PDB file of C-alpha atoms in Angstrom:
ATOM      1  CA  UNK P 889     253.543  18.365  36.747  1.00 39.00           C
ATOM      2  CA  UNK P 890     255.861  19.596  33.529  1.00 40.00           C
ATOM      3  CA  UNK P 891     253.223  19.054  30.740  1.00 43.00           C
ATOM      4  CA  UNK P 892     255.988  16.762  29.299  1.00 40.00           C
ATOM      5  CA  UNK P 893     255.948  14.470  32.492  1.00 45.00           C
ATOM      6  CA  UNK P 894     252.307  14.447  32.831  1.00 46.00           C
ATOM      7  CA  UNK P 895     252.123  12.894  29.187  1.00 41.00           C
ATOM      8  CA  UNK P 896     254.765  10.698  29.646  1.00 44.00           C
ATOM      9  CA  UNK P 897     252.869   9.296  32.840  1.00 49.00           C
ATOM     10  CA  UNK P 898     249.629   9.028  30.729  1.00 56.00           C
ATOM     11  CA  UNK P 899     251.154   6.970  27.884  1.00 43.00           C
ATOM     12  CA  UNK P 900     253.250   4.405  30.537  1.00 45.00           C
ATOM     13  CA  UNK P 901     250.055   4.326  32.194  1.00 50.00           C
ATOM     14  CA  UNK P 902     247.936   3.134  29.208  1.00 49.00           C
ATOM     15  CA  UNK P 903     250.596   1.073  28.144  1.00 46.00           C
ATOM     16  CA  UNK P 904     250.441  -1.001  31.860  1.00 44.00           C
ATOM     17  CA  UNK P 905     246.905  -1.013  31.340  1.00 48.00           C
ATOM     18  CA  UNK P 906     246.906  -2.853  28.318  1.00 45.00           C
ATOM     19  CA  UNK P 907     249.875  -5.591  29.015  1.00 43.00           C
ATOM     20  CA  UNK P 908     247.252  -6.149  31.556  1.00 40.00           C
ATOM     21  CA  UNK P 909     244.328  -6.275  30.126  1.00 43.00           C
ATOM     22  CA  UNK P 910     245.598  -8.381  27.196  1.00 39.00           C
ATOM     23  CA  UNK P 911     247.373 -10.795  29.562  1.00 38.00           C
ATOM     24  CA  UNK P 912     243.893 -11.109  31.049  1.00 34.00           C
ATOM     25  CA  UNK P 913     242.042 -11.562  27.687  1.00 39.00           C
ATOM     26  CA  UNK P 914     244.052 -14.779  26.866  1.00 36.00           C
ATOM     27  CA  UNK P 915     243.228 -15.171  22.972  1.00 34.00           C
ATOM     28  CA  UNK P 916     241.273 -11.930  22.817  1.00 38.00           C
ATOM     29  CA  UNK P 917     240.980 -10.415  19.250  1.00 39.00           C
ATOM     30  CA  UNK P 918     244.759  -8.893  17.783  1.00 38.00           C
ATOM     31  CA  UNK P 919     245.412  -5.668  17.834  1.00 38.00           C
ATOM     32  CA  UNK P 920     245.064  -5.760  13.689  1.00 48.00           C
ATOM     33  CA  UNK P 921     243.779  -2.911  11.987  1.00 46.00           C
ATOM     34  CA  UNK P 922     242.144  -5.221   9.461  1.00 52.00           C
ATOM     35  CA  UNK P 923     240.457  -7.024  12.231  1.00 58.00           C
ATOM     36  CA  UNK P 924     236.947  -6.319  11.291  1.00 69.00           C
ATOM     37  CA  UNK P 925     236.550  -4.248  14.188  1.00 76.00           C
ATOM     38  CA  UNK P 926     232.949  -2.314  13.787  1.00 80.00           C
ATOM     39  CA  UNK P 927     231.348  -0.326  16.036  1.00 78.00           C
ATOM     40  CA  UNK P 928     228.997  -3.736  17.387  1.00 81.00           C
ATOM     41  CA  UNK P 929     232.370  -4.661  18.823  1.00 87.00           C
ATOM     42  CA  UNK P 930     232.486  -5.196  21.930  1.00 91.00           C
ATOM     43  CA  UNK P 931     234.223  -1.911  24.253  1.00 89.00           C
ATOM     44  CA  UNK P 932     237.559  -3.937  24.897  1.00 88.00           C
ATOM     45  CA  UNK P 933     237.915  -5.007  21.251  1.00 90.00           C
ATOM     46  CA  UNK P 934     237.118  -1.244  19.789  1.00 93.00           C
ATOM     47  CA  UNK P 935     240.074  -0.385  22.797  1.00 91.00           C
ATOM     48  CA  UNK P 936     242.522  -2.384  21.447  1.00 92.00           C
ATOM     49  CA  UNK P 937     241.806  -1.973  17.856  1.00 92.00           C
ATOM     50  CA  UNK P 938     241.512   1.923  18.814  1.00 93.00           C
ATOM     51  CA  UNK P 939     245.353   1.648  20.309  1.00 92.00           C
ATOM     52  CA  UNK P 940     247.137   0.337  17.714  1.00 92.00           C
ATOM     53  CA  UNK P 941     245.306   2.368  14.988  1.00 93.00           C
ATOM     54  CA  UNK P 942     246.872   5.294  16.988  1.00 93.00           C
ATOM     55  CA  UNK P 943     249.940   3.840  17.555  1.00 93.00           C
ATOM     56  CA  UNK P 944     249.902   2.917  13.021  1.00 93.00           C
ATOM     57  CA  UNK P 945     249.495   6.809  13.027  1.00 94.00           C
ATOM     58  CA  UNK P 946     245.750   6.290  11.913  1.00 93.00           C
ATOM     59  CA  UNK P 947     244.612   8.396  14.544  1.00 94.00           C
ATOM     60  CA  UNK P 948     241.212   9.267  12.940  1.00 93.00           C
ATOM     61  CA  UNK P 949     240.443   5.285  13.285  1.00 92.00           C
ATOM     62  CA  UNK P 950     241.763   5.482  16.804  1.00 94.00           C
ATOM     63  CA  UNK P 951     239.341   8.594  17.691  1.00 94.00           C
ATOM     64  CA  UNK P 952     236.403   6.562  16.248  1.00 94.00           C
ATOM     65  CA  UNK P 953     237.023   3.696  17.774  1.00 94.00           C
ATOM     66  CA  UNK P 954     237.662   5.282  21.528  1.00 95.00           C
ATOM     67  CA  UNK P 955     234.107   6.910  20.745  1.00 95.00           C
ATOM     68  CA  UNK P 956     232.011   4.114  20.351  1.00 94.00           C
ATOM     69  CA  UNK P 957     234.166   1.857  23.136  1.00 95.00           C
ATOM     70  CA  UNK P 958     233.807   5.186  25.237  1.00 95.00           C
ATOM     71  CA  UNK P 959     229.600   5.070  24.549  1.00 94.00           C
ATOM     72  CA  UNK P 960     229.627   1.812  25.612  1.00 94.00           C
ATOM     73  CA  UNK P 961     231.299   2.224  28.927  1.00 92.00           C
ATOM     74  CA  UNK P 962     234.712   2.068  28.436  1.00 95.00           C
ATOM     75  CA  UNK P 963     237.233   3.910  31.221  1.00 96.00           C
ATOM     76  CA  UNK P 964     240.088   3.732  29.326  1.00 95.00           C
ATOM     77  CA  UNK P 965     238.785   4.984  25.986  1.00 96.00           C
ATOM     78  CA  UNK P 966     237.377   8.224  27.349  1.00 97.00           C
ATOM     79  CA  UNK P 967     240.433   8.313  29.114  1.00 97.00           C
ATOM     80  CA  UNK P 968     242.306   8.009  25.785  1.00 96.00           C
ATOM     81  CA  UNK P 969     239.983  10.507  23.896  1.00 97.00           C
ATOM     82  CA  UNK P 970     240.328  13.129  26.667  1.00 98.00           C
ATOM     83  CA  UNK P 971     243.921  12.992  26.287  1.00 97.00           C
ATOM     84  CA  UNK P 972     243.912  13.577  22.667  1.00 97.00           C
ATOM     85  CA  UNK P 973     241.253  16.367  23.222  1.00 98.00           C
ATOM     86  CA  UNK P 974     243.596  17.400  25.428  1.00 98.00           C
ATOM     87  CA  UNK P 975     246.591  17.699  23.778  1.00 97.00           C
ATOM     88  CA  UNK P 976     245.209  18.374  20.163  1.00 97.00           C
ATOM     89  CA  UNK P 977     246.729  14.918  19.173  1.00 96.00           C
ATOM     90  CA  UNK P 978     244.498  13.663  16.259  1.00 95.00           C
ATOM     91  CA  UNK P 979     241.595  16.069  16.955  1.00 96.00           C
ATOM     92  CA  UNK P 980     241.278  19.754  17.113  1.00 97.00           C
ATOM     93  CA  UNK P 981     242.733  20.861  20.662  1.00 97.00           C
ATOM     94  CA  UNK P 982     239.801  21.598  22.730  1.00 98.00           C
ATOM     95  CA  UNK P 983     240.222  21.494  26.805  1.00 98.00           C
ATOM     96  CA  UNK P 984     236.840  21.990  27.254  1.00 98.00           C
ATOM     97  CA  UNK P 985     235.913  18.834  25.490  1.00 98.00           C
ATOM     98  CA  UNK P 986     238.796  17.188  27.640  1.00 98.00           C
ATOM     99  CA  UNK P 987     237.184  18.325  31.182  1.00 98.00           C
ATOM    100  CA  UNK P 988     234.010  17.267  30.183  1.00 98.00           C
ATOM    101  CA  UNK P 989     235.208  13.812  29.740  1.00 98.00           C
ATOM    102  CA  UNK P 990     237.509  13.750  32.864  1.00 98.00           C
ATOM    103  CA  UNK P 991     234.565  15.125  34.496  1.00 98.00           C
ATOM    104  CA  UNK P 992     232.732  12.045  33.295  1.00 96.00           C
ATOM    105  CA  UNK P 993     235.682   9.200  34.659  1.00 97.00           C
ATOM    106  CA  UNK P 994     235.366  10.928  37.995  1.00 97.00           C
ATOM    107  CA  UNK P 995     231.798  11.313  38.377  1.00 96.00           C
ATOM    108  CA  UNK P 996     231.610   7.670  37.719  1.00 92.00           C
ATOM    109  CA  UNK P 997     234.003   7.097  40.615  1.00 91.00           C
ATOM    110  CA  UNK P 998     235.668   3.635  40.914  1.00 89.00           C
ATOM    111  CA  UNK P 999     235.468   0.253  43.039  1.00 87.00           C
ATOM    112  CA  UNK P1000     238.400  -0.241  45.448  1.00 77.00           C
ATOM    113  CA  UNK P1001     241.015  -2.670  43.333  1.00 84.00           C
ATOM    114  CA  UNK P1002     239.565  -2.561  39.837  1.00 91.00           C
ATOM    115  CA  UNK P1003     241.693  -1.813  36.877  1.00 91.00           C
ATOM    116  CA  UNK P1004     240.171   1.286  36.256  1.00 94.00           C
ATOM    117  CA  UNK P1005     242.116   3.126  39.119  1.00 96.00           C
ATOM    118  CA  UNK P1006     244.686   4.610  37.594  1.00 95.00           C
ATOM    119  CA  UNK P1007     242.402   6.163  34.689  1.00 96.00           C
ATOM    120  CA  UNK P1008     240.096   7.704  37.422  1.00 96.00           C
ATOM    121  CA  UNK P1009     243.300   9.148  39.455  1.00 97.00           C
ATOM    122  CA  UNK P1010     244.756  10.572  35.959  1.00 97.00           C
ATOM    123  CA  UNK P1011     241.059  12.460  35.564  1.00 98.00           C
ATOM    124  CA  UNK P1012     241.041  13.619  39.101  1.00 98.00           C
ATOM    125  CA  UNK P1013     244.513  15.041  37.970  1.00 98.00           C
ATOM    126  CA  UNK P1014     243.456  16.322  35.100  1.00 98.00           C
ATOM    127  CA  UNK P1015     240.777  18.212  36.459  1.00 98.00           C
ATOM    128  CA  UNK P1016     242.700  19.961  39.443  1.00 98.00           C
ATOM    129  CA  UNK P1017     244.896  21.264  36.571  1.00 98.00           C
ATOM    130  CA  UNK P1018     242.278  22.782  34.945  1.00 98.00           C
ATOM    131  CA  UNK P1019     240.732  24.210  38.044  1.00 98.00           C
ATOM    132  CA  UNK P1020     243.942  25.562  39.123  1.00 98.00           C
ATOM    133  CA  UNK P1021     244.357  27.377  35.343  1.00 98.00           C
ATOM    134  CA  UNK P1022     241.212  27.375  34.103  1.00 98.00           C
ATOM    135  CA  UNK P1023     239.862  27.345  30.598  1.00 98.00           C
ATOM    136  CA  UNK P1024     239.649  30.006  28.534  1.00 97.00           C
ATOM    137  CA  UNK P1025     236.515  31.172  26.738  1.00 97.00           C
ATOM    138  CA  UNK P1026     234.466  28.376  28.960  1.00 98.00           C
ATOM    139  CA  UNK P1027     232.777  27.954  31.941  1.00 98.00           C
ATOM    140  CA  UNK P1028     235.304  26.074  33.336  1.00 98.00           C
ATOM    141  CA  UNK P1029     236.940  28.936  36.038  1.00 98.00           C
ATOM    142  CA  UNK P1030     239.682  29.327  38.148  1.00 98.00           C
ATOM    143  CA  UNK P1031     238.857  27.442  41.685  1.00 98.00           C
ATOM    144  CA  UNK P1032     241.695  27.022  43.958  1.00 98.00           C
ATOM    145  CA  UNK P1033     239.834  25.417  46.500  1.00 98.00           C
ATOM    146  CA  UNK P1034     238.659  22.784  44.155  1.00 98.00           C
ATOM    147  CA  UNK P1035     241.494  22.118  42.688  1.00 98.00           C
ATOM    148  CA  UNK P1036     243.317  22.027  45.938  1.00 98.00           C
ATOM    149  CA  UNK P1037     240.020  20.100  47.574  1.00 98.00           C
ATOM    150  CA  UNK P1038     241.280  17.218  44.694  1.00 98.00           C
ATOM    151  CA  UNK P1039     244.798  17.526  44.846  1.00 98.00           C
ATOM    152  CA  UNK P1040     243.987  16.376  48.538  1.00 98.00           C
ATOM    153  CA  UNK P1041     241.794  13.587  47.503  1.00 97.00           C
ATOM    154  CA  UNK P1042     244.618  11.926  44.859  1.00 97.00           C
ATOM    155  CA  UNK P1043     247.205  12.584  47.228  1.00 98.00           C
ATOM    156  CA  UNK P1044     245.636  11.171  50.609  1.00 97.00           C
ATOM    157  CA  UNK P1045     243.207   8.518  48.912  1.00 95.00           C
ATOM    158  CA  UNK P1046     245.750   7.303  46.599  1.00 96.00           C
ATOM    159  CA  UNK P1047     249.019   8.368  47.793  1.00 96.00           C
ATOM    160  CA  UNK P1048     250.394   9.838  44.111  1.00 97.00           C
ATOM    161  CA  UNK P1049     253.742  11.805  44.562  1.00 97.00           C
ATOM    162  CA  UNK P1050     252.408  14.276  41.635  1.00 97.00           C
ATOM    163  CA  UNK P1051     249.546  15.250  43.834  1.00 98.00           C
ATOM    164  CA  UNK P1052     251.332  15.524  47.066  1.00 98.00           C
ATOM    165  CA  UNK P1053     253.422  17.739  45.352  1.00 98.00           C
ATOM    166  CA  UNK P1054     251.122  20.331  43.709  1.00 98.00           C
ATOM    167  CA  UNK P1055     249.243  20.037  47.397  1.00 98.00           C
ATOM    168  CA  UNK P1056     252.190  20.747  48.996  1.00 98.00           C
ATOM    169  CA  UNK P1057     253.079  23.814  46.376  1.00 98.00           C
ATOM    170  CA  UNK P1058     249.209  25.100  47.037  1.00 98.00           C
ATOM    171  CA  UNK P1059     249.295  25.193  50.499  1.00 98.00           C
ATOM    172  CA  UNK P1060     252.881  26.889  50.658  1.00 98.00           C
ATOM    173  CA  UNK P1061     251.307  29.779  48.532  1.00 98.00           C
ATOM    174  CA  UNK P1062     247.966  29.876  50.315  1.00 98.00           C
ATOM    175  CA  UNK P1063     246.273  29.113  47.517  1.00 98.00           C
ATOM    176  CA  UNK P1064     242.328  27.320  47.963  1.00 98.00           C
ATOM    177  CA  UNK P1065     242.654  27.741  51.654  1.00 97.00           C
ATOM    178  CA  UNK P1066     245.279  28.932  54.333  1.00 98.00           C
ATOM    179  CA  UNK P1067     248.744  28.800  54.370  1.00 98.00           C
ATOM    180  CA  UNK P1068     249.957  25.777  56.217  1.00 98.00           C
ATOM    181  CA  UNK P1069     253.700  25.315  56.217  1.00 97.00           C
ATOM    182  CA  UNK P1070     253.786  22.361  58.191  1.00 97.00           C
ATOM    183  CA  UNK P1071     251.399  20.504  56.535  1.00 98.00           C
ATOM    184  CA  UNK P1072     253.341  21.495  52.955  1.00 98.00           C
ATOM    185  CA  UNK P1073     256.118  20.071  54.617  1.00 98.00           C
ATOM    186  CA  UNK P1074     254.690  16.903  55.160  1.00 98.00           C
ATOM    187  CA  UNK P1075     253.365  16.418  51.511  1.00 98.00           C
ATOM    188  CA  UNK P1076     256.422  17.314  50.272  1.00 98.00           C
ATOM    189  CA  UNK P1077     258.408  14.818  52.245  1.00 97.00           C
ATOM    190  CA  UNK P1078     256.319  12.059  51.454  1.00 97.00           C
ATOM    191  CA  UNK P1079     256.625  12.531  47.705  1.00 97.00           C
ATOM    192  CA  UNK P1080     260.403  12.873  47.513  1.00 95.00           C
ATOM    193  CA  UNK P1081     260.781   9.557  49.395  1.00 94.00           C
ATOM    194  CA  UNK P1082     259.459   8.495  45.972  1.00 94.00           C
ATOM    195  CA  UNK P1083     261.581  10.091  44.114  1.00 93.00           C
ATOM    196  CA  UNK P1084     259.900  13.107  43.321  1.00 96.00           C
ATOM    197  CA  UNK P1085     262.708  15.740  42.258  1.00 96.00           C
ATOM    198  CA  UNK P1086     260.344  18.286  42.540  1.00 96.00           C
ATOM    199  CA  UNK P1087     259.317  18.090  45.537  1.00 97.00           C
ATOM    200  CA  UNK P1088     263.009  17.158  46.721  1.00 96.00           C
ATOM    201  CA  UNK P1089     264.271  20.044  45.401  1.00 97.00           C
ATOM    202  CA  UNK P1090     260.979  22.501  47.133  1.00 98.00           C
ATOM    203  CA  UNK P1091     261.753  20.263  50.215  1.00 98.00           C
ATOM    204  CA  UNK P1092     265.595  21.191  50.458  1.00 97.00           C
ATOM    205  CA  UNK P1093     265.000  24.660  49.713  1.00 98.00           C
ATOM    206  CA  UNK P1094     262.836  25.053  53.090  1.00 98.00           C
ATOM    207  CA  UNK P1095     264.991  22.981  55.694  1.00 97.00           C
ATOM    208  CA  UNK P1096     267.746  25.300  54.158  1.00 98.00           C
ATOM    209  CA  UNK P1097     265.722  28.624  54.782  1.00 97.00           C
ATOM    210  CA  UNK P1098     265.091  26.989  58.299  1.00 97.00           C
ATOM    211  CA  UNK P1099     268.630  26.782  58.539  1.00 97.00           C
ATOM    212  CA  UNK P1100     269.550  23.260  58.242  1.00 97.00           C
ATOM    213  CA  UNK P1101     271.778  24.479  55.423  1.00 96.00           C
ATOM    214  CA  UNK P1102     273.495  21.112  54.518  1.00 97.00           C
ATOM    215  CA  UNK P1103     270.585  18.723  54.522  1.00 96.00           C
ATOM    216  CA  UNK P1104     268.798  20.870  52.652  1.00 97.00           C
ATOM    217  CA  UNK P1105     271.200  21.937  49.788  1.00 97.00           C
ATOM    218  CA  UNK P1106     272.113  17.892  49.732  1.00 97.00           C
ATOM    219  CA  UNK P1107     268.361  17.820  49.204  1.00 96.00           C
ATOM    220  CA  UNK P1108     268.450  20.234  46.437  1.00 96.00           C
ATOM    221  CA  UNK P1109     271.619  19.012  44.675  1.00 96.00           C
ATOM    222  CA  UNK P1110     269.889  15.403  44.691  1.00 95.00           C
ATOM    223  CA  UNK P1111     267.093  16.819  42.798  1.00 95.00           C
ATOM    224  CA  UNK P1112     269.162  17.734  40.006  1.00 94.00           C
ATOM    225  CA  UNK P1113     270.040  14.218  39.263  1.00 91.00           C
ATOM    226  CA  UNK P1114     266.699  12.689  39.192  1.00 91.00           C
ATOM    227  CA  UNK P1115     265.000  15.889  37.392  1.00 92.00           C
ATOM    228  CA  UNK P1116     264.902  15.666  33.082  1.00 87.00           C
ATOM    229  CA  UNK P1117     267.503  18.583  31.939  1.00 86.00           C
ATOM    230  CA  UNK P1118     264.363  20.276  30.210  1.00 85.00           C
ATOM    231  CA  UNK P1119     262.099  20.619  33.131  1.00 83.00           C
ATOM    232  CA  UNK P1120     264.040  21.549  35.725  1.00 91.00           C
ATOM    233  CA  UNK P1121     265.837  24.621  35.500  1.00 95.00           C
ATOM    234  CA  UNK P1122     263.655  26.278  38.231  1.00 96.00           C
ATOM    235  CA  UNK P1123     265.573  23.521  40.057  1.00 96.00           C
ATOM    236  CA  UNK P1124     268.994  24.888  39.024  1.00 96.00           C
ATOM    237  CA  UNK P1125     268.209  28.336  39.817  1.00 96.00           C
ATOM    238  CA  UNK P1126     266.806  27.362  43.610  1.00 95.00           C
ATOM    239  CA  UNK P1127     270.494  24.852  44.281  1.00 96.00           C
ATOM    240  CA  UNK P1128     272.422  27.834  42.753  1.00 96.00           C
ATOM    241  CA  UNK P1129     271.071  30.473  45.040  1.00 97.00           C
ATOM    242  CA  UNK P1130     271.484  28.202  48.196  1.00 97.00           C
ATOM    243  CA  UNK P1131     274.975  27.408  46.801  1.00 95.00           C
ATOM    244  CA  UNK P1132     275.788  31.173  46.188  1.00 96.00           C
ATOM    245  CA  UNK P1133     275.353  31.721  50.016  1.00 96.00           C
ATOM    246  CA  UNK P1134     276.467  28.640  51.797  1.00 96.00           C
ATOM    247  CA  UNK P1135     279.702  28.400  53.260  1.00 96.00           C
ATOM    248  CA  UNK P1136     282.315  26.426  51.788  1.00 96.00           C
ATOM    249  CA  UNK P1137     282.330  23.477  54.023  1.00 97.00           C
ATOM    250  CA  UNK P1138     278.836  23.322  53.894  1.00 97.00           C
ATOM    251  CA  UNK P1139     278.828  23.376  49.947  1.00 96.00           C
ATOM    252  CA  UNK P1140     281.054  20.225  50.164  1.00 96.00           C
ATOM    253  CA  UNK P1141     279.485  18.011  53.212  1.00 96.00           C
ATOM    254  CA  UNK P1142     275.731  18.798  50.844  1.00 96.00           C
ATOM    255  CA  UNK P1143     277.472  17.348  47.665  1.00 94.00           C
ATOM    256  CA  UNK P1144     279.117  14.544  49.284  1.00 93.00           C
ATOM    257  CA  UNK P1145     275.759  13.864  50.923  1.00 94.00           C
ATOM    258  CA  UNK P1146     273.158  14.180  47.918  1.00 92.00           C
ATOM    259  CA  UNK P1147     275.438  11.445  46.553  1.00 87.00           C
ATOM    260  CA  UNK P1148     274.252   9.093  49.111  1.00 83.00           C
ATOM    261  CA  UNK P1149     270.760   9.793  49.692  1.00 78.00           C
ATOM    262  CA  UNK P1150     268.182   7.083  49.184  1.00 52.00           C
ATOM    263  CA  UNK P1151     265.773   8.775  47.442  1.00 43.00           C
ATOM    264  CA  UNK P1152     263.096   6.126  48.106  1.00 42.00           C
ATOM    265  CA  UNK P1153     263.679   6.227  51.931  1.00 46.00           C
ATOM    266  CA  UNK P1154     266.669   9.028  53.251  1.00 51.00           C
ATOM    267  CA  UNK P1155     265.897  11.013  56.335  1.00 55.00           C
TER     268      UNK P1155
END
């Protein structure tokens, strides 16, 4: 995922998570600064007080408070202060720091159902990332196979379109294990049925190479609409090459036709 995206996720994610767990906490202690939140609080109070500190730009407040919820078992708050580790939001930037936390949300797993889900997929994520790039000037090394080996996991255990995607893009590559065309082609089709551009747009470009030149420039074309203008000019530059060599009639049948795929279920 576009760094950009993969934050975005992160932050709609946390923000589900907490309509939630708020709904569920009926009268449960404001999200007030001035709350008398100390570090005796209880994990889900230091969360919330945590969140809106960050969200009052008092994101020293919000890093203390994720550490002591985090200490006391708290998903989301090591979720929260890997992110910022992460990203260098608040704190110094320091991935390292970041995969050792991840590491921590997937080691402890998670039960079937619980609320905690999405924070463990995000880590899983998070992880395969930093397999797949590594970190420098830690131990943390480039391992295709593991990151590919968790890609699989998040994409078959969980079904995310992110994961299916970066499978998909792994497997076309050879990367962590043999190529497998079929198989990419698969993942690939599953997450642009939800409206994955990326994987629309990877998707088009190999029915058109297998010469199924309309569906797949449609494909590719359809991409473009659903991608953000600032991620997806590797996009642009795979549509414009199948343009450049399609025929003219094909050209118009694959614009007329991106305009009516379903996204969420076209064939």
């Amino acid at each position: 995922m576009f760094k950009s995206e993969f934050i975005s996720a992160r932050v709609m994610m946390l923000s589900l998570s907490l309509a939630t767990s708020v709904a569920l906490a009926g009268h449960a202690l404001a999200f007030d600064i001035n709350a008398g939140v100390t570090k005796e609080s209880g994990p889900f109070d230091l969360f919330k007080f945590g969140f809106r500190a960050y969200k009052n730009g008092q994101k020293e407040e919000a890093v203390e408070a994720y550490r002591y919820a985090a200490e006391k078992g708290h998903t989301g708050s090591r979720w929260a202060l890997a992110n910022m580790y992460a990203d260098g939001d608040g704190v110094t930037q320091d991935d390292f720091e970041a995969f050792k936390i991840y590491s921590e949300i997937a080691q402890q797993g998670v039960e079937p159902g619980s609320e905690d889900t999405g924070f463990f997929i995000n880590a899983l994520l998070a992880l395969a990332n930093y397999y797949k790039t590594g970190i420098a000037n830690s131990p943390v090394k480039i391992d295709l196979n593991q990151a590919r080996q968790l890609y699989f996991q998040v994409a078959s255990t969980f079904g995310v379109p992110e994961a299916q995607f970066q499978l998909a893009q792994m497997m076309l590559a050879g990367e962590g294990g043999a190529a497998n065309v079929q198989q990419a082609k698969k993942w690939l089709n599953q997450a642009r049925k939800s409206g994955h551009p990326g994987a629309m747009a990877v998707f088009g470009n190999i029915l058109f190479q297998e010469g199924q030149s309309v569906r797949g420039l449609a494909f590719m074309t359809a991409a473009l609409d659903k991608c953000k203008p600032k991620d997806c000019s590797w996009m642009e530059d795979l549509q414009e090459q199948a343009f450049s060599i399609a025929s003219e009639d094909d050209r118009r049948v694959a614009v007329s036709m991106s305009h009516q795929l379903d996204v969420a279920g076209a064939e």
